[in-house]
PDB file of N, CA and C in Angstrom:
ATOM      1  N   MET E   1     -15.409  67.799   6.110  1.00 82.00           N
ATOM      2  CA  MET E   1     -15.544  66.915   7.255  1.00 82.00           C
ATOM      3  C   MET E   1     -14.141  66.548   7.746  1.00 82.00           C
ATOM      4  N   THR E   2     -13.946  66.619   9.043  1.00 92.00           N
ATOM      5  CA  THR E   2     -12.633  66.296   9.602  1.00 92.00           C
ATOM      6  C   THR E   2     -12.430  64.778   9.638  1.00 92.00           C
ATOM      7  N   PRO E   3     -11.166  64.350   9.704  1.00 87.00           N
ATOM      8  CA  PRO E   3     -10.918  62.903   9.800  1.00 87.00           C
ATOM      9  C   PRO E   3     -11.633  62.263  10.987  1.00 87.00           C
ATOM     10  N   ALA E   4     -11.697  62.962  12.116  1.00 87.00           N
ATOM     11  CA  ALA E   4     -12.399  62.409  13.285  1.00 87.00           C
ATOM     12  C   ALA E   4     -13.883  62.241  12.985  1.00 87.00           C
ATOM     13  N   ASN E   5     -14.473  63.190  12.278  1.00 93.00           N
ATOM     14  CA  ASN E   5     -15.888  63.085  11.930  1.00 93.00           C
ATOM     15  C   ASN E   5     -16.141  61.933  10.962  1.00 93.00           C
ATOM     16  N   VAL E   6     -15.208  61.743  10.035  1.00 93.00           N
ATOM     17  CA  VAL E   6     -15.333  60.634   9.084  1.00 93.00           C
ATOM     18  C   VAL E   6     -15.296  59.311   9.835  1.00 93.00           C
ATOM     19  N   GLU E   7     -14.350  59.172  10.744  1.00 93.00           N
ATOM     20  CA  GLU E   7     -14.246  57.933  11.534  1.00 93.00           C
ATOM     21  C   GLU E   7     -15.479  57.722  12.403  1.00 93.00           C
ATOM     22  N   ALA E   8     -15.998  58.794  12.997  1.00 94.00           N
ATOM     23  CA  ALA E   8     -17.206  58.688  13.827  1.00 94.00           C
ATOM     24  C   ALA E   8     -18.388  58.235  12.979  1.00 94.00           C
ATOM     25  N   GLU E   9     -18.500  58.754  11.778  1.00 95.00           N
ATOM     26  CA  GLU E   9     -19.591  58.364  10.886  1.00 95.00           C
ATOM     27  C   GLU E   9     -19.446  56.899  10.474  1.00 95.00           C
ATOM     28  N   ARG E  10     -18.227  56.460  10.211  1.00 95.00           N
ATOM     29  CA  ARG E  10     -18.003  55.052   9.880  1.00 95.00           C
ATOM     30  C   ARG E  10     -18.411  54.150  11.043  1.00 95.00           C
ATOM     31  N   MET E  11     -18.078  54.567  12.258  1.00 95.00           N
ATOM     32  CA  MET E  11     -18.440  53.780  13.430  1.00 95.00           C
ATOM     33  C   MET E  11     -19.964  53.726  13.593  1.00 95.00           C
ATOM     34  N   ARG E  12     -20.624  54.858  13.413  1.00 96.00           N
ATOM     35  CA  ARG E  12     -22.094  54.874  13.504  1.00 96.00           C
ATOM     36  C   ARG E  12     -22.709  53.949  12.456  1.00 96.00           C
ATOM     37  N   THR E  13     -22.169  53.992  11.248  1.00 96.00           N
ATOM     38  CA  THR E  13     -22.674  53.136  10.179  1.00 96.00           C
ATOM     39  C   THR E  13     -22.475  51.661  10.528  1.00 96.00           C
ATOM     40  N   ALA E  14     -21.294  51.324  11.042  1.00 95.00           N
ATOM     41  CA  ALA E  14     -21.025  49.934  11.428  1.00 95.00           C
ATOM     42  C   ALA E  14     -21.984  49.475  12.524  1.00 95.00           C
ATOM     43  N   LEU E  15     -22.223  50.325  13.514  1.00 96.00           N
ATOM     44  CA  LEU E  15     -23.146  49.959  14.592  1.00 96.00           C
ATOM     45  C   LEU E  15     -24.574  49.832  14.089  1.00 96.00           C
ATOM     46  N   ASP E  16     -24.959  50.714  13.175  1.00 96.00           N
ATOM     47  CA  ASP E  16     -26.299  50.621  12.580  1.00 96.00           C
ATOM     48  C   ASP E  16     -26.452  49.309  11.801  1.00 96.00           C
ATOM     49  N   LEU E  17     -25.423  48.934  11.059  1.00 96.00           N
ATOM     50  CA  LEU E  17     -25.479  47.678  10.306  1.00 96.00           C
ATOM     51  C   LEU E  17     -25.522  46.478  11.243  1.00 96.00           C
ATOM     52  N   HIS E  18     -24.791  46.545  12.336  1.00 95.00           N
ATOM     53  CA  HIS E  18     -24.841  45.466  13.325  1.00 95.00           C
ATOM     54  C   HIS E  18     -26.262  45.339  13.883  1.00 95.00           C
ATOM     55  N   ASP E  19     -26.844  46.462  14.282  1.00 96.00           N
ATOM     56  CA  ASP E  19     -28.209  46.437  14.817  1.00 96.00           C
ATOM     57  C   ASP E  19     -29.189  45.864  13.800  1.00 96.00           C
ATOM     58  N   LEU E  20     -29.040  46.259  12.551  1.00 97.00           N
ATOM     59  CA  LEU E  20     -29.922  45.739  11.506  1.00 97.00           C
ATOM     60  C   LEU E  20     -29.746  44.230  11.364  1.00 97.00           C
ATOM     61  N   GLY E  21     -28.502  43.762  11.375  1.00 95.00           N
ATOM     62  CA  GLY E  21     -28.249  42.325  11.269  1.00 95.00           C
ATOM     63  C   GLY E  21     -28.890  41.544  12.403  1.00 95.00           C
ATOM     64  N   VAL E  22     -28.816  42.077  13.612  1.00 96.00           N
ATOM     65  CA  VAL E  22     -29.435  41.408  14.764  1.00 96.00           C
ATOM     66  C   VAL E  22     -30.957  41.384  14.603  1.00 96.00           C
ATOM     67  N   LYS E  23     -31.535  42.493  14.166  1.00 97.00           N
ATOM     68  CA  LYS E  23     -32.988  42.541  13.964  1.00 97.00           C
ATOM     69  C   LYS E  23     -33.432  41.532  12.898  1.00 97.00           C
ATOM     70  N   LEU E  24     -32.669  41.456  11.810  1.00 97.00           N
ATOM     71  CA  LEU E  24     -33.012  40.504  10.748  1.00 97.00           C
ATOM     72  C   LEU E  24     -32.890  39.069  11.233  1.00 97.00           C
ATOM     73  N   TYR E  25     -31.848  38.767  12.011  1.00 97.00           N
ATOM     74  CA  TYR E  25     -31.687  37.417  12.542  1.00 97.00           C
ATOM     75  C   TYR E  25     -32.834  37.087  13.497  1.00 97.00           C
ATOM     76  N   ARG E  26     -33.221  38.047  14.342  1.00 98.00           N
ATOM     77  CA  ARG E  26     -34.336  37.846  15.272  1.00 98.00           C
ATOM     78  C   ARG E  26     -35.617  37.535  14.498  1.00 98.00           C
ATOM     79  N   GLN E  27     -35.883  38.296  13.430  1.00 98.00           N
ATOM     80  CA  GLN E  27     -37.071  38.042  12.622  1.00 98.00           C
ATOM     81  C   GLN E  27     -37.026  36.646  12.008  1.00 98.00           C
ATOM     82  N   ARG E  28     -35.861  36.252  11.523  1.00 97.00           N
ATOM     83  CA  ARG E  28     -35.709  34.916  10.950  1.00 97.00           C
ATOM     84  C   ARG E  28     -35.991  33.842  11.992  1.00 97.00           C
ATOM     85  N   MET E  29     -35.478  34.015  13.205  1.00 97.00           N
ATOM     86  CA  MET E  29     -35.700  33.030  14.265  1.00 97.00           C
ATOM     87  C   MET E  29     -37.178  32.981  14.652  1.00 97.00           C
ATOM     88  N   GLN E  30     -37.853  34.124  14.629  1.00 98.00           N
ATOM     89  CA  GLN E  30     -39.286  34.139  14.930  1.00 98.00           C
ATOM     90  C   GLN E  30     -40.063  33.378  13.867  1.00 98.00           C
ATOM     91  N   ARG E  31     -39.631  33.497  12.607  1.00 98.00           N
ATOM     92  CA  ARG E  31     -40.282  32.730  11.525  1.00 98.00           C
ATOM     93  C   ARG E  31     -39.991  31.245  11.651  1.00 98.00           C
ATOM     94  N   GLU E  32     -38.725  30.910  11.964  1.00 97.00           N
ATOM     95  CA  GLU E  32     -38.334  29.501  12.040  1.00 97.00           C
ATOM     96  C   GLU E  32     -38.833  28.817  13.311  1.00 97.00           C
ATOM     97  N   HIS E  33     -39.123  29.588  14.342  1.00 97.00           N
ATOM     98  CA  HIS E  33     -39.598  29.049  15.623  1.00 97.00           C
ATOM     99  C   HIS E  33     -40.862  29.806  16.047  1.00 97.00           C
ATOM    100  N   PRO E  34     -41.967  29.608  15.301  1.00 97.00           N
ATOM    101  CA  PRO E  34     -43.174  30.410  15.541  1.00 97.00           C
ATOM    102  C   PRO E  34     -43.787  30.215  16.935  1.00 97.00           C
ATOM    103  N   HIS E  35     -43.499  29.115  17.594  1.00 98.00           N
ATOM    104  CA  HIS E  35     -44.087  28.870  18.911  1.00 98.00           C
ATOM    105  C   HIS E  35     -43.152  29.252  20.055  1.00 98.00           C
ATOM    106  N   ALA E  36     -41.967  29.755  19.732  1.00 98.00           N
ATOM    107  CA  ALA E  36     -41.005  30.144  20.769  1.00 98.00           C
ATOM    108  C   ALA E  36     -41.440  31.458  21.415  1.00 98.00           C
ATOM    109  N   SER E  37     -41.200  31.551  22.705  1.00 98.00           N
ATOM    110  CA  SER E  37     -41.495  32.795  23.427  1.00 98.00           C
ATOM    111  C   SER E  37     -40.413  33.837  23.126  1.00 98.00           C
ATOM    112  N   GLU E  38     -40.677  35.079  23.499  1.00 97.00           N
ATOM    113  CA  GLU E  38     -39.676  36.131  23.319  1.00 97.00           C
ATOM    114  C   GLU E  38     -38.407  35.816  24.104  1.00 97.00           C
ATOM    115  N   VAL E  39     -38.560  35.223  25.282  1.00 98.00           N
ATOM    116  CA  VAL E  39     -37.399  34.846  26.092  1.00 98.00           C
ATOM    117  C   VAL E  39     -36.570  33.796  25.361  1.00 98.00           C
ATOM    118  N   GLU E  40     -37.240  32.830  24.744  1.00 98.00           N
ATOM    119  CA  GLU E  40     -36.523  31.801  23.988  1.00 98.00           C
ATOM    120  C   GLU E  40     -35.815  32.398  22.767  1.00 98.00           C
ATOM    121  N   ILE E  41     -36.504  33.299  22.078  1.00 98.00           N
ATOM    122  CA  ILE E  41     -35.891  33.964  20.917  1.00 98.00           C
ATOM    123  C   ILE E  41     -34.692  34.787  21.379  1.00 98.00           C
ATOM    124  N   ASP E  42     -34.830  35.505  22.495  1.00 97.00           N
ATOM    125  CA  ASP E  42     -33.692  36.266  23.039  1.00 97.00           C
ATOM    126  C   ASP E  42     -32.499  35.349  23.287  1.00 97.00           C
ATOM    127  N   GLY E  43     -32.742  34.174  23.839  1.00 97.00           N
ATOM    128  CA  GLY E  43     -31.673  33.223  24.104  1.00 97.00           C
ATOM    129  C   GLY E  43     -31.005  32.747  22.829  1.00 97.00           C
ATOM    130  N   ILE E  44     -31.804  32.494  21.805  1.00 97.00           N
ATOM    131  CA  ILE E  44     -31.262  32.058  20.518  1.00 97.00           C
ATOM    132  C   ILE E  44     -30.376  33.152  19.920  1.00 97.00           C
ATOM    133  N   VAL E  45     -30.865  34.391  19.970  1.00 97.00           N
ATOM    134  CA  VAL E  45     -30.110  35.517  19.411  1.00 97.00           C
ATOM    135  C   VAL E  45     -28.818  35.736  20.197  1.00 97.00           C
ATOM    136  N   ARG E  46     -28.908  35.684  21.514  1.00 97.00           N
ATOM    137  CA  ARG E  46     -27.692  35.865  22.331  1.00 97.00           C
ATOM    138  C   ARG E  46     -26.672  34.770  22.069  1.00 97.00           C
ATOM    139  N   ALA E  47     -27.134  33.542  21.928  1.00 96.00           N
ATOM    140  CA  ALA E  47     -26.217  32.438  21.634  1.00 96.00           C
ATOM    141  C   ALA E  47     -25.543  32.649  20.274  1.00 96.00           C
ATOM    142  N   TRP E  48     -26.294  33.120  19.314  1.00 95.00           N
ATOM    143  CA  TRP E  48     -25.739  33.403  17.986  1.00 95.00           C
ATOM    144  C   TRP E  48     -24.679  34.496  18.065  1.00 95.00           C
ATOM    145  N   LEU E  49     -24.965  35.544  18.828  1.00 95.00           N
ATOM    146  CA  LEU E  49     -23.997  36.635  18.963  1.00 95.00           C
ATOM    147  C   LEU E  49     -22.721  36.199  19.682  1.00 95.00           C
ATOM    148  N   ALA E  50     -22.856  35.266  20.615  1.00 94.00           N
ATOM    149  CA  ALA E  50     -21.707  34.836  21.417  1.00 94.00           C
ATOM    150  C   ALA E  50     -20.929  33.690  20.771  1.00 94.00           C
ATOM    151  N   ALA E  51     -21.489  33.060  19.760  1.00 92.00           N
ATOM    152  CA  ALA E  51     -20.845  31.897  19.137  1.00 92.00           C
ATOM    153  C   ALA E  51     -19.549  32.293  18.448  1.00 92.00           C
ATOM    154  N   PRO E  52     -18.567  31.394  18.478  1.00 88.00           N
ATOM    155  CA  PRO E  52     -17.319  31.683  17.754  1.00 88.00           C
ATOM    156  C   PRO E  52     -17.591  31.769  16.258  1.00 88.00           C
ATOM    157  N   PRO E  53     -16.771  32.501  15.537  1.00 82.00           N
ATOM    158  CA  PRO E  53     -17.001  32.636  14.092  1.00 82.00           C
ATOM    159  C   PRO E  53     -16.788  31.316  13.371  1.00 82.00           C
ATOM    160  N   LEU E  54     -17.469  31.173  12.280  1.00 81.00           N
ATOM    161  CA  LEU E  54     -17.285  30.000  11.428  1.00 81.00           C
ATOM    162  C   LEU E  54     -15.931  30.108  10.734  1.00 81.00           C
ATOM    163  N   PRO E  55     -15.324  28.983  10.388  1.00 85.00           N
ATOM    164  CA  PRO E  55     -14.037  29.035   9.684  1.00 85.00           C
ATOM    165  C   PRO E  55     -14.145  29.890   8.418  1.00 85.00           C
ATOM    166  N   GLY E  56     -13.143  30.699   8.188  1.00 82.00           N
ATOM    167  CA  GLY E  56     -13.128  31.546   7.006  1.00 82.00           C
ATOM    168  C   GLY E  56     -13.840  32.864   7.174  1.00 82.00           C
ATOM    169  N   ARG E  57     -14.442  33.103   8.338  1.00 77.00           N
ATOM    170  CA  ARG E  57     -15.136  34.363   8.596  1.00 77.00           C
ATOM    171  C   ARG E  57     -14.258  35.273   9.445  1.00 77.00           C
ATOM    172  N   VAL E  58     -14.379  36.555   9.240  1.00 73.00           N
ATOM    173  CA  VAL E  58     -13.596  37.527  10.002  1.00 73.00           C
ATOM    174  C   VAL E  58     -14.321  37.843  11.299  1.00 73.00           C
ATOM    175  N   ARG E  59     -13.571  37.919  12.388  1.00 68.00           N
ATOM    176  CA  ARG E  59     -14.128  38.323  13.680  1.00 68.00           C
ATOM    177  C   ARG E  59     -13.163  39.327  14.280  1.00 68.00           C
ATOM    178  N   LEU E  60     -13.671  40.498  14.596  1.00 66.00           N
ATOM    179  CA  LEU E  60     -12.821  41.519  15.187  1.00 66.00           C
ATOM    180  C   LEU E  60     -12.425  41.126  16.592  1.00 66.00           C
ATOM    181  N   ARG E  61     -11.214  41.483  16.971  1.00 66.00           N
ATOM    182  CA  ARG E  61     -10.738  41.195  18.316  1.00 66.00           C
ATOM    183  C   ARG E  61     -11.452  42.097  19.312  1.00 66.00           C
ATOM    184  N   THR E  62     -11.778  41.537  20.463  1.00 58.00           N
ATOM    185  CA  THR E  62     -12.404  42.319  21.517  1.00 58.00           C
ATOM    186  C   THR E  62     -11.330  42.836  22.448  1.00 58.00           C
ATOM    187  N   SER E  63     -11.674  43.776  23.325  1.00 55.00           N
ATOM    188  CA  SER E  63     -10.678  44.237  24.287  1.00 55.00           C
ATOM    189  C   SER E  63     -10.246  43.109  25.197  1.00 55.00           C
ATOM    190  N   GLU E  64     -11.135  42.137  25.423  1.00 52.00           N
ATOM    191  CA  GLU E  64     -10.761  40.993  26.262  1.00 52.00           C
ATOM    192  C   GLU E  64      -9.659  40.186  25.588  1.00 52.00           C
ATOM    193  N   SER E  65      -9.778  39.959  24.284  1.00 53.00           N
ATOM    194  CA  SER E  65      -8.756  39.175  23.604  1.00 53.00           C
ATOM    195  C   SER E  65      -7.454  39.960  23.453  1.00 53.00           C
ATOM    196  N   VAL E  66      -7.546  41.285  23.431  1.00 51.00           N
ATOM    197  CA  VAL E  66      -6.354  42.116  23.284  1.00 51.00           C
ATOM    198  C   VAL E  66      -5.652  42.278  24.630  1.00 51.00           C
ATOM    199  N   HIS E  67      -6.431  42.548  25.689  1.00 54.00           N
ATOM    200  CA  HIS E  67      -5.859  42.878  26.991  1.00 54.00           C
ATOM    201  C   HIS E  67      -5.978  41.760  28.009  1.00 54.00           C
ATOM    202  N   GLY E  68      -6.685  40.682  27.674  1.00 55.00           N
ATOM    203  CA  GLY E  68      -6.805  39.562  28.588  1.00 55.00           C
ATOM    204  C   GLY E  68      -7.867  39.731  29.651  1.00 55.00           C
ATOM    205  N   HIS E  69      -8.673  40.764  29.561  1.00 52.00           N
ATOM    206  CA  HIS E  69      -9.764  40.967  30.512  1.00 52.00           C
ATOM    207  C   HIS E  69     -10.860  41.773  29.855  1.00 52.00           C
ATOM    208  N   PRO E  70     -12.108  41.664  30.367  1.00 50.00           N
ATOM    209  CA  PRO E  70     -13.214  42.421  29.755  1.00 50.00           C
ATOM    210  C   PRO E  70     -12.970  43.907  29.852  1.00 50.00           C
ATOM    211  N   GLY E  71     -13.484  44.637  28.846  1.00 42.00           N
ATOM    212  CA  GLY E  71     -13.453  46.090  28.866  1.00 42.00           C
ATOM    213  C   GLY E  71     -12.129  46.611  28.577  1.00 42.00           C
TER     214      GLY E  71
END
């Protein structure tokens, strides 16, 4: 496997783990808020994803934080 393929596989794995984490959080919110609509659950999940990291947690820099603008 070439170094580029190894890096691509690592990226795919990281994205898969991110997707799994979001799905698990969504399921947890559905359990904790059984009467919430899908729209409300979507809002809760989006707010969680957009929230600043807790102290002591690692957060990767985004292109916005690196370059001062989105993308």
